[in-house]
PDB file of C-alpha atoms in Angstrom:
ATOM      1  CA  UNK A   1       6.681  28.485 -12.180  1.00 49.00           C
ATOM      2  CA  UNK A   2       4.590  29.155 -14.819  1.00 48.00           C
ATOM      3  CA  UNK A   3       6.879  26.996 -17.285  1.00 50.00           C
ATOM      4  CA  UNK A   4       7.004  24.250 -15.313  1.00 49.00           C
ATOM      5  CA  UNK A   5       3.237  23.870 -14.827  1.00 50.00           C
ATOM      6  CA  UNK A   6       3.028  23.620 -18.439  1.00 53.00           C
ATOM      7  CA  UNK A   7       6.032  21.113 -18.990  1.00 59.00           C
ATOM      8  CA  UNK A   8       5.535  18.765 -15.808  1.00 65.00           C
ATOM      9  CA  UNK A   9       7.702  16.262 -17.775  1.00 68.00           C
ATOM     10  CA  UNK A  10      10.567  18.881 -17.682  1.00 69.00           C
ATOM     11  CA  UNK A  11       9.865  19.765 -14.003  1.00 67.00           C
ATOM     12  CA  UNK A  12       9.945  15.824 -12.924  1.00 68.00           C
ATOM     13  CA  UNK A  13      13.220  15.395 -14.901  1.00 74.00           C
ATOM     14  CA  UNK A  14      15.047  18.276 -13.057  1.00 76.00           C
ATOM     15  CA  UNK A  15      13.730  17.288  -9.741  1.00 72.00           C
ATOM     16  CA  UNK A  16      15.002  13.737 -10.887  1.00 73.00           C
ATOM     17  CA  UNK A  17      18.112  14.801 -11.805  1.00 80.00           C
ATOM     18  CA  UNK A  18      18.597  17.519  -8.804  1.00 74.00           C
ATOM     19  CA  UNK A  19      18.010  14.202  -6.395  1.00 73.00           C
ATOM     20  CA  UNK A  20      20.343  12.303  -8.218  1.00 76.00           C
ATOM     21  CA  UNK A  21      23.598  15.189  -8.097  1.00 81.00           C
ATOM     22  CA  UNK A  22      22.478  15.757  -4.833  1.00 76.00           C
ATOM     23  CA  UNK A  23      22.755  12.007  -3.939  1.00 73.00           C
ATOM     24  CA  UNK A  24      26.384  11.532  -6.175  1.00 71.00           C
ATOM     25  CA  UNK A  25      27.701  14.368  -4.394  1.00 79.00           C
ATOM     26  CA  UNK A  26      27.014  12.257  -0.687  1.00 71.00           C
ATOM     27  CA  UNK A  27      28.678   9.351  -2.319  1.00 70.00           C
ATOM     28  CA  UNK A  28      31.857  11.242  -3.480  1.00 75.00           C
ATOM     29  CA  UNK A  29      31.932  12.665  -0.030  1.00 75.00           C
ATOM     30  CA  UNK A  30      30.853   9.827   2.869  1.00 72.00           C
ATOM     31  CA  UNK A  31      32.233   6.715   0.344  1.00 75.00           C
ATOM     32  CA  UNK A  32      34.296   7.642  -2.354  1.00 77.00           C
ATOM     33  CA  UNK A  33      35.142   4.299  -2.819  1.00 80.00           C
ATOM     34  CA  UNK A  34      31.651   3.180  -3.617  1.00 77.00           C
ATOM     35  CA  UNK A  35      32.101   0.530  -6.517  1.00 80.00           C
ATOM     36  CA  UNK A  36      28.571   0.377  -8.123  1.00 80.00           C
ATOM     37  CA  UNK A  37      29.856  -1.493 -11.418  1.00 84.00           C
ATOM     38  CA  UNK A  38      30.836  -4.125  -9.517  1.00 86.00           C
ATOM     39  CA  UNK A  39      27.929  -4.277  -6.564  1.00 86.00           C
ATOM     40  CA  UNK A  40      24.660  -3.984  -9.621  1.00 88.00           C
ATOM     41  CA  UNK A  41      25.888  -6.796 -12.095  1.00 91.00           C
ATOM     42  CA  UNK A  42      23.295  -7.944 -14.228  1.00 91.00           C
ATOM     43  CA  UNK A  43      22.323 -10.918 -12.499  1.00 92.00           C
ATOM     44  CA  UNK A  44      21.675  -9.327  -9.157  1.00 92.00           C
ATOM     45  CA  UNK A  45      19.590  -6.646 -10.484  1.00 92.00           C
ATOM     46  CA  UNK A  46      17.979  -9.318 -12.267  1.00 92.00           C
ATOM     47  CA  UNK A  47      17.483 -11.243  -8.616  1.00 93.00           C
ATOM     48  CA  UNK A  48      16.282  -8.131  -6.977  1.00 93.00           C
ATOM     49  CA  UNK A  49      13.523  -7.055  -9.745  1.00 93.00           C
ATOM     50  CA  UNK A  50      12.606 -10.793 -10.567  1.00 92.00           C
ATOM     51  CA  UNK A  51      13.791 -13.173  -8.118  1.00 88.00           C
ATOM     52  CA  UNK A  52      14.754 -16.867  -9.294  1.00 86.00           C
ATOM     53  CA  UNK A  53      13.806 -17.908 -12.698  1.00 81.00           C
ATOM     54  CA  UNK A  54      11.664 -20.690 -11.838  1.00 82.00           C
ATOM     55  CA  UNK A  55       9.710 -18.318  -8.944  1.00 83.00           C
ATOM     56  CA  UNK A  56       8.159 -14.724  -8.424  1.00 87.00           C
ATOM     57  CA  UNK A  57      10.229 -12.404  -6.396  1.00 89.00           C
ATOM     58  CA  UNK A  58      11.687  -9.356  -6.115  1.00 92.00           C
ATOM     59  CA  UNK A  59      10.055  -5.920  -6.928  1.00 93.00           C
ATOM     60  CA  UNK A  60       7.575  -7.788  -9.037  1.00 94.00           C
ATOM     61  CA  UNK A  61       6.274  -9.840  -6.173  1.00 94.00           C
ATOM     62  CA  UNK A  62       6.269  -6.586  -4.352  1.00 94.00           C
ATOM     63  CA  UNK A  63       4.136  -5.297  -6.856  1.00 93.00           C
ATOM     64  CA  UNK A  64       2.247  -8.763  -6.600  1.00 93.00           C
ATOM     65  CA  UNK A  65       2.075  -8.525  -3.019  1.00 93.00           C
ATOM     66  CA  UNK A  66       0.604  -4.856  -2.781  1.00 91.00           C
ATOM     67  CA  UNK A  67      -1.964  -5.278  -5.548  1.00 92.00           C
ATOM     68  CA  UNK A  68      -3.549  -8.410  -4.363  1.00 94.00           C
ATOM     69  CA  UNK A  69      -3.356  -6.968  -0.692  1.00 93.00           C
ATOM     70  CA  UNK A  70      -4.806  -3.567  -1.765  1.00 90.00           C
ATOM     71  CA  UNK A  71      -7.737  -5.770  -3.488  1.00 92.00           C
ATOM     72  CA  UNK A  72      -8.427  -8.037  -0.669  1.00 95.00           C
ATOM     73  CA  UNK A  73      -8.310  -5.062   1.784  1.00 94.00           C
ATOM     74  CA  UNK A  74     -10.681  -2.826  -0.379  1.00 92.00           C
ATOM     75  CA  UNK A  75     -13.346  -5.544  -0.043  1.00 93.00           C
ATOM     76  CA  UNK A  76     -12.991  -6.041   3.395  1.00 94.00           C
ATOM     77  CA  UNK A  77     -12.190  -2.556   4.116  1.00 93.00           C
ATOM     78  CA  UNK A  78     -15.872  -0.882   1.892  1.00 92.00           C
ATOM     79  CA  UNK A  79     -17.724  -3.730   4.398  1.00 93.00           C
ATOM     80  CA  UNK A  80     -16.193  -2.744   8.000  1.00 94.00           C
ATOM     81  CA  UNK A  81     -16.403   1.154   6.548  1.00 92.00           C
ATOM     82  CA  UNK A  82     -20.452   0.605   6.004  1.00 92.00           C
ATOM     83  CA  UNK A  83     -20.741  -1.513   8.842  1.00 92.00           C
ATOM     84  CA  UNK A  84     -19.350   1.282  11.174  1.00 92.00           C
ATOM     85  CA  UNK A  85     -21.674   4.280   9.362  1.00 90.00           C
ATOM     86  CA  UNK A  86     -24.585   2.512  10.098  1.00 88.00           C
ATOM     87  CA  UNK A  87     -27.127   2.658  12.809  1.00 85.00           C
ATOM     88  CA  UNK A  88     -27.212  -0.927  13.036  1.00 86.00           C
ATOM     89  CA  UNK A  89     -25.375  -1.535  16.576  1.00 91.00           C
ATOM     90  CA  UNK A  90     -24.738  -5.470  15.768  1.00 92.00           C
ATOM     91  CA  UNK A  91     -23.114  -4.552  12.397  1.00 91.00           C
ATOM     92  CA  UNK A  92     -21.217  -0.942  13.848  1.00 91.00           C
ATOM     93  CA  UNK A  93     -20.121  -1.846  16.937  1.00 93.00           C
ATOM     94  CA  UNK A  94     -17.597  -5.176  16.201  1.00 93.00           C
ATOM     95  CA  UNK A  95     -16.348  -3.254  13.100  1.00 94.00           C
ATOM     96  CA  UNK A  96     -15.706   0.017  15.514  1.00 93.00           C
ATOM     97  CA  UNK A  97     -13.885  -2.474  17.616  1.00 95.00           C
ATOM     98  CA  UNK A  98     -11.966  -4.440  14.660  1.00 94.00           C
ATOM     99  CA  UNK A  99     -10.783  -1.303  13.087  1.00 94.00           C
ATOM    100  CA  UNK A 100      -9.682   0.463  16.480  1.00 93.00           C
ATOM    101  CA  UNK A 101      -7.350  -2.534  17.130  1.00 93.00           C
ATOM    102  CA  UNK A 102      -5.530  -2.715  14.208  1.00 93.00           C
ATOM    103  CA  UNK A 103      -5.344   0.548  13.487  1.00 92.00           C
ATOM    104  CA  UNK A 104      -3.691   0.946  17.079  1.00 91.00           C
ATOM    105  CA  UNK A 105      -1.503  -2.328  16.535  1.00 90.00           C
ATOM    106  CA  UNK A 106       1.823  -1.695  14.648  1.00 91.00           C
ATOM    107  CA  UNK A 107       1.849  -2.889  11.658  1.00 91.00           C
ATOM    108  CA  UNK A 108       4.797  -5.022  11.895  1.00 92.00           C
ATOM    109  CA  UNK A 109       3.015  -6.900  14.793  1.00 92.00           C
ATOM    110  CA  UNK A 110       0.293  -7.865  12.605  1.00 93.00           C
ATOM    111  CA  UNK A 111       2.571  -9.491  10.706  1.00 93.00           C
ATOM    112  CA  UNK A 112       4.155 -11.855  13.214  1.00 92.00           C
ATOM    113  CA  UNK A 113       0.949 -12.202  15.058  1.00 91.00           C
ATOM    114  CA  UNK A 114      -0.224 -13.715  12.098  1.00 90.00           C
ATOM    115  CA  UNK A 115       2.874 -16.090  10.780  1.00 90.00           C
ATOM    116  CA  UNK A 116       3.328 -17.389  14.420  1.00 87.00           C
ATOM    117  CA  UNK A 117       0.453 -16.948  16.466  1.00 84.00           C
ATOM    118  CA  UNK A 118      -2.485 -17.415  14.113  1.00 80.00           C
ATOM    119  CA  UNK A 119      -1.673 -21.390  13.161  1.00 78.00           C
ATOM    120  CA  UNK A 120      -1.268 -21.509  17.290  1.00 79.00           C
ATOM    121  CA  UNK A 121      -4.284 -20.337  17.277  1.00 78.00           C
ATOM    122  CA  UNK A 122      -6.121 -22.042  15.664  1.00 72.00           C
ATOM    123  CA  UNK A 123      -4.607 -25.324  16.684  1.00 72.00           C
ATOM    124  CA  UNK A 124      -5.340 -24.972  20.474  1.00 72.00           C
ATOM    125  CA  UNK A 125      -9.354 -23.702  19.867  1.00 70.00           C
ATOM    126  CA  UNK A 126     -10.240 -25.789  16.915  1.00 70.00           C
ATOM    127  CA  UNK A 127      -7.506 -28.869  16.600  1.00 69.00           C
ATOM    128  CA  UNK A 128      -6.341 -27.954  13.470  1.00 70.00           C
ATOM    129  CA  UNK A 129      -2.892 -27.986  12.458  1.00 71.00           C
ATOM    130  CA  UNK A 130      -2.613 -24.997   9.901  1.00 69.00           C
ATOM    131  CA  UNK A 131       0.803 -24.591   7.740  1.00 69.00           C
ATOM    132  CA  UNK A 132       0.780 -21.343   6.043  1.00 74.00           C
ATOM    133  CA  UNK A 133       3.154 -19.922   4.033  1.00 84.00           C
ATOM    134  CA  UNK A 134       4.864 -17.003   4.644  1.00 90.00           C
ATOM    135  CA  UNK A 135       3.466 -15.333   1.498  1.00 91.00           C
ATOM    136  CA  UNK A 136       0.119 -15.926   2.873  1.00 90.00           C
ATOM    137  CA  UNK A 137       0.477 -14.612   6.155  1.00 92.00           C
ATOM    138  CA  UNK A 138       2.072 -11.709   4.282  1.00 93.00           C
ATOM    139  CA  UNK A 139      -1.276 -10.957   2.290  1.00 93.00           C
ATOM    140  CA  UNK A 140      -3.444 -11.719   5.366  1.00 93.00           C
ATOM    141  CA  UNK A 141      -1.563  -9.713   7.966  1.00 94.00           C
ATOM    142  CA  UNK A 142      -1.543  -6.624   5.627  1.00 94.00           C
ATOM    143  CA  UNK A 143      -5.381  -7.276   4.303  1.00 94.00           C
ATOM    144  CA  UNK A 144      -6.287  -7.497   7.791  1.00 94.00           C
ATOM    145  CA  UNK A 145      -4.110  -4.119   8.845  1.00 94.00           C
ATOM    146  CA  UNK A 146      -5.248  -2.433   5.962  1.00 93.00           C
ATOM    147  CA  UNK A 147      -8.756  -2.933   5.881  1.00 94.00           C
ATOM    148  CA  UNK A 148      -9.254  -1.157   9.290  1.00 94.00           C
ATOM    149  CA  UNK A 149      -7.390   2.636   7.205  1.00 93.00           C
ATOM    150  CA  UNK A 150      -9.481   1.777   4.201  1.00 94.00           C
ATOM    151  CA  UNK A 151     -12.611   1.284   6.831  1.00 93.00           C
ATOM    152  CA  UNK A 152     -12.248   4.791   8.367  1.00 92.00           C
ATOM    153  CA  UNK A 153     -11.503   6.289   4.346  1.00 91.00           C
ATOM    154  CA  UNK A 154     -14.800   4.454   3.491  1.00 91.00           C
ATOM    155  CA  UNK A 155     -16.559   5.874   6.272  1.00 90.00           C
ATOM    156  CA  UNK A 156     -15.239   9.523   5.665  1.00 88.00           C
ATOM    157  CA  UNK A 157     -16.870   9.434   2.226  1.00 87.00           C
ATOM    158  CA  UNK A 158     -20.171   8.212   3.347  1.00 87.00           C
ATOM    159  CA  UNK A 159     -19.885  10.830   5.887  1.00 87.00           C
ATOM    160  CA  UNK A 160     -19.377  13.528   3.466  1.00 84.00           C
ATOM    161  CA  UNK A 161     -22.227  13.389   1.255  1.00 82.00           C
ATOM    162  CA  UNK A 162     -24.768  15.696   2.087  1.00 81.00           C
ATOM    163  CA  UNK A 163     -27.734  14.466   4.120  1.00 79.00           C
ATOM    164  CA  UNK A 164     -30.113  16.117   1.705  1.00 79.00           C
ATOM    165  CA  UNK A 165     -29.233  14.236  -1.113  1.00 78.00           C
ATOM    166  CA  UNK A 166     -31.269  11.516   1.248  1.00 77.00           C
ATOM    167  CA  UNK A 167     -34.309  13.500   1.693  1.00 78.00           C
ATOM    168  CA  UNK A 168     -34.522  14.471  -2.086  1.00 79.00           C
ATOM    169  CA  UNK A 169     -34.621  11.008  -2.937  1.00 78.00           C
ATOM    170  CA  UNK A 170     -37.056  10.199  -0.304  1.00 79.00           C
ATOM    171  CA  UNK A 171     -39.145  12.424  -1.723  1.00 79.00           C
ATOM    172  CA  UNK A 172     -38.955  10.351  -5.400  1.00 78.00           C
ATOM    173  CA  UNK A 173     -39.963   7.508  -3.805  1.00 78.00           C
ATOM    174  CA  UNK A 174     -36.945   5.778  -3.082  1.00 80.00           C
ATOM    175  CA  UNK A 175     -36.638   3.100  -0.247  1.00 79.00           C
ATOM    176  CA  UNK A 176     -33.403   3.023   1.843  1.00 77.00           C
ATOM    177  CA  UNK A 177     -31.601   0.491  -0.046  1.00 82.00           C
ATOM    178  CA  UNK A 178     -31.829   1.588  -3.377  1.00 81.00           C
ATOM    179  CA  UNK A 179     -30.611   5.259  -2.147  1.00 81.00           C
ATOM    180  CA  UNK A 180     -27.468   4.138  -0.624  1.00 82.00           C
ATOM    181  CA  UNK A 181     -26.447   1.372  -3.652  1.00 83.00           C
ATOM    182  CA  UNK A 182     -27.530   3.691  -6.410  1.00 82.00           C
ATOM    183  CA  UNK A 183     -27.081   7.592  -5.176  1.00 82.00           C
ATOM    184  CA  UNK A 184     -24.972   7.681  -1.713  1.00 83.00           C
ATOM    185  CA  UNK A 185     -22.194   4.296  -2.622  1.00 83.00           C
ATOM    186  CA  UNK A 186     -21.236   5.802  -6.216  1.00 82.00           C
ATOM    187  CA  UNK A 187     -20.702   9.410  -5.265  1.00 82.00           C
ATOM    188  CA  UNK A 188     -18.577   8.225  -2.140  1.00 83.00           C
ATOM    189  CA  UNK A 189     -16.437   5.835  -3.697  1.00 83.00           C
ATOM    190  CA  UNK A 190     -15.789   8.649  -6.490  1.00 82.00           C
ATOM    191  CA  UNK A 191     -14.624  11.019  -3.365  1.00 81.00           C
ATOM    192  CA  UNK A 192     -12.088   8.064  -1.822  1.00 84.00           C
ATOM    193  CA  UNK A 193     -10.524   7.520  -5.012  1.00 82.00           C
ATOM    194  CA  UNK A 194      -7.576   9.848  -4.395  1.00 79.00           C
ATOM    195  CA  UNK A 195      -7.276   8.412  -0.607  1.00 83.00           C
ATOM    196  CA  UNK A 196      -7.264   5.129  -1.681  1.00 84.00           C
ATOM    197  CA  UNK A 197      -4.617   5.460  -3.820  1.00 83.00           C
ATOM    198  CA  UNK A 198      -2.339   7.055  -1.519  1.00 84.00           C
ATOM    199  CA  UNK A 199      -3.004   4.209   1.105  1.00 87.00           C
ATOM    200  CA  UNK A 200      -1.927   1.580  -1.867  1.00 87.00           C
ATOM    201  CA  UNK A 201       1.537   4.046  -2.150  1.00 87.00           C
ATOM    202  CA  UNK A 202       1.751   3.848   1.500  1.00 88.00           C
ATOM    203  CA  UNK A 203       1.134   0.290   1.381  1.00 90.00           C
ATOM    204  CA  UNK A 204       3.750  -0.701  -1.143  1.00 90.00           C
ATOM    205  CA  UNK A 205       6.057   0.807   0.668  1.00 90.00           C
ATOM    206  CA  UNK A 206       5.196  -1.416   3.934  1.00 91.00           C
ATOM    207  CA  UNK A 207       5.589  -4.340   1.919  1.00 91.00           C
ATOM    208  CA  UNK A 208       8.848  -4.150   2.955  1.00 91.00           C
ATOM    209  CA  UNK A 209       8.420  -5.516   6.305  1.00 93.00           C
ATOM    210  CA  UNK A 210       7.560  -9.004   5.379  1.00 92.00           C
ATOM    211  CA  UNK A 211      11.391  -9.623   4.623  1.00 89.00           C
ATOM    212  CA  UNK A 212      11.287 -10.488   8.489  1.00 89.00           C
ATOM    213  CA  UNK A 213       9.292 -13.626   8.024  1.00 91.00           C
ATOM    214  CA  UNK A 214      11.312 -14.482   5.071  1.00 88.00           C
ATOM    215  CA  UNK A 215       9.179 -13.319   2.037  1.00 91.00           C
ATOM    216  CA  UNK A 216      11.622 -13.077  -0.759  1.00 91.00           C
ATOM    217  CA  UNK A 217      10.460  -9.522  -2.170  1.00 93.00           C
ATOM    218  CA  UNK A 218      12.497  -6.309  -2.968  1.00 94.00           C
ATOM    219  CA  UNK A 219      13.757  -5.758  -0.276  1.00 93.00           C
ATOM    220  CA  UNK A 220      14.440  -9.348   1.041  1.00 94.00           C
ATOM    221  CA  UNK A 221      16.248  -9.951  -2.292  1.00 94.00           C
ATOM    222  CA  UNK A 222      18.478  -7.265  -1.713  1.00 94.00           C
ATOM    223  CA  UNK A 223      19.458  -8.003   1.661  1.00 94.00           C
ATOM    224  CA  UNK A 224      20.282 -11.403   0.469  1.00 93.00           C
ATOM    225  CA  UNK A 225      22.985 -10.186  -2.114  1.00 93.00           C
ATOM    226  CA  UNK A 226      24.024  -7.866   0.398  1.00 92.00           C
ATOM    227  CA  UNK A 227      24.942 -10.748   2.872  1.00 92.00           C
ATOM    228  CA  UNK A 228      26.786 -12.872  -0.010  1.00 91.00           C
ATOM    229  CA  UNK A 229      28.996  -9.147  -0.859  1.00 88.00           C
ATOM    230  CA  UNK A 230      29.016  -7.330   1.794  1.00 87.00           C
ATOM    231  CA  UNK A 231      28.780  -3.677  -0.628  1.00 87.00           C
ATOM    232  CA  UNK A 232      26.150  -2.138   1.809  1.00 87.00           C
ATOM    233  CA  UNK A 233      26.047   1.257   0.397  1.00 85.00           C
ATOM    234  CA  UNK A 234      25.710   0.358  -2.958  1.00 86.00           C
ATOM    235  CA  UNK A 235      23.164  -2.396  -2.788  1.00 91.00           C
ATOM    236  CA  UNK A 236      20.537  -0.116  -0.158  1.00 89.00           C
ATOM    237  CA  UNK A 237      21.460   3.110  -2.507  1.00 87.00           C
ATOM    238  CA  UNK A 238      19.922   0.935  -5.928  1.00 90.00           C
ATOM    239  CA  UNK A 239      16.730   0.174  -3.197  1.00 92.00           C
ATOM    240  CA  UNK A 240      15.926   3.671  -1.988  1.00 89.00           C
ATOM    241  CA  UNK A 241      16.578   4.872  -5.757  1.00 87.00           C
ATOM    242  CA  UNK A 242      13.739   2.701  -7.251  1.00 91.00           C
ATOM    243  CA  UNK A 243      11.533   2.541  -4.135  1.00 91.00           C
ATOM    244  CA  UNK A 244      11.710   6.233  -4.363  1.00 87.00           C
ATOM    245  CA  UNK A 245      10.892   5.802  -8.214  1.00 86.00           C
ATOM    246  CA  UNK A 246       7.961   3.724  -8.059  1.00 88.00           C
ATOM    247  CA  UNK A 247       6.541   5.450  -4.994  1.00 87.00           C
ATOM    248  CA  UNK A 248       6.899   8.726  -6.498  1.00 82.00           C
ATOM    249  CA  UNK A 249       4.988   7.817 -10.015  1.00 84.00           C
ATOM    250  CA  UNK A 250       2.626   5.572  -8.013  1.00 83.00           C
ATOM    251  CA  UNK A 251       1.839   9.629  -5.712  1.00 82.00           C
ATOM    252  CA  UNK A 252       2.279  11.514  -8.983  1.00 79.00           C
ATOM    253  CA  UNK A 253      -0.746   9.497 -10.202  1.00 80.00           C
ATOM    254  CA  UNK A 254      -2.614   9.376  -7.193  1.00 77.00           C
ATOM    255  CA  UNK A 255      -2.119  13.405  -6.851  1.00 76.00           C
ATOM    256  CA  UNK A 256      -3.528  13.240 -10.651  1.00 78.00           C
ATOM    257  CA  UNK A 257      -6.460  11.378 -10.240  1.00 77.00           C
ATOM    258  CA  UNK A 258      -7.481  13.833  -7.286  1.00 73.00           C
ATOM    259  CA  UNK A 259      -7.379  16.787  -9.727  1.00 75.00           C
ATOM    260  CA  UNK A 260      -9.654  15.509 -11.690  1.00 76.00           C
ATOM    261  CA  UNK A 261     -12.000  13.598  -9.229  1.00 69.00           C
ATOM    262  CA  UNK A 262     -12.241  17.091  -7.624  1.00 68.00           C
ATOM    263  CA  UNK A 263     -12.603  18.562 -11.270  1.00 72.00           C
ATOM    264  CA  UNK A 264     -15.822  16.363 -11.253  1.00 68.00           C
ATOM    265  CA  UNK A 265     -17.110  16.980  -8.160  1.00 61.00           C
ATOM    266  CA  UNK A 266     -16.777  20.266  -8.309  1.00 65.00           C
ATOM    267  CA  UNK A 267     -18.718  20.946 -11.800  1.00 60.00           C
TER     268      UNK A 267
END
């Protein structure tokens, strides 16, 4: 134990390669016949990272896709979070009532709601004839579902600084505004760091559920070789392997970053 806690390198690696004998050994014994050679040429891996040449797909517009939604969602989400902490019932209450419904709506939902029900929508209530893209409603649907988690993680950290910290700068002469932006905001946001984070794993990983409306990312790209092949187990084996991959270094920095947020906090 002691070793590996000074040689985390080491200790990844054997995990690494413990998953991998551990997943060769299924192969040998459920599909010995598995023909990966043949299944990951270079072009389709190429495909499945990168998409076309002349377009972004693939794991990068994964990547693409959870950044920009994880941005988005962080905006909206800090605003419904402080909306719902404060006293003010015409700010609290339709954020308490935005972020219960999404957060009780699945998530895969959103995401048709949005491609086929939203340019309805808006159609019938305002005559206007909307054509989105399914990359768009992609980036809405999950900015709108994941601003109502990043809400309640925004209101957990306002929530846990201590209510004294308000009186003491009261006492300095402080009026309400300039104690939340300059003393309460920065200590909170330093708390949800590590929660944050771990949303944007969780949310990567949910990018793959936009293959339905015909988003061309990881996971789309795969299923589309798949179709052309028909080499199932090979094709979803090279997914889970570098989902699992970038979700675990995507945790294993998250996990980081908590040590030494809590490092700080804690001195």
């Amino acid at each position: 134990t002691l070793l590996f806690a000074k040689h985390k390198i080491l200790f990844i690696v054997l995990n690494l390669t413990y998953i991998i004998i551990l997943a060769k050994s299924f192969q040998l014994l459920a599909y010995p016949n598995a023909d990966f050679s043949s299944a990951l040429t270079a072009d389709r891996i190429h495909f499945m990272l990168f998409g076309l040449e002349n377009e972004i797909g693939g794991l990068v517009l994964t990547f693409y896709l959870a950044f920009v939604a994880i941005i988005l969602s962080f905006i909206g989400g800090s605003l419904l979070g402080i909306a719902r902490w404060s006293q003010i019932k015409i700010f609290s209450i339709p954020a308490t009532m935005f972020i219960e419904l999404f957060r009780a709506l699945p998530h895969i939902m959103v995401i048709f709601w949005v491609f086929f029900a939203l340019p309805i929508f808006f159609g019938i209530l305002f005559d206007i004839k909307i054509t989105s893209s399914a990359l768009t409603s992609a980036i809405i649907a999950f900015t709108l579902f994941e601003s109502a988690h990043i809400a309640e993680i925004v209101r957990a950290g306002l929530n846990s600084i201590p209510k004294g910290q308000f009186e003491a700068a009261k006492t300095l002469g402080m009026n309400s505004w300039q104690i939340f932006i300059d003393i309460i905001l920065p200590q909170a946001y330093r708390r949800m760091i590590p929660s944050i984070l771990s949303q944007f794993v969780s949310l990567f990983k949910d990018t793959s559920l936009v293959y339905a409306i015909g988003v061309v990312e990881f996971f789309r790209a795969a299923t589309i070789i798949n179709n052309r092949i028909y080499m199932s187990f090979e094709i979803l084996s090279f997914v889970a392997f570098v989902y699992f991959l970038c979700a675990f270094t995507l945790s294993k920095i998250a996990g980081r970053l908590e040590k030494t947020v809590a490092k700080q906090l804690n001195s």
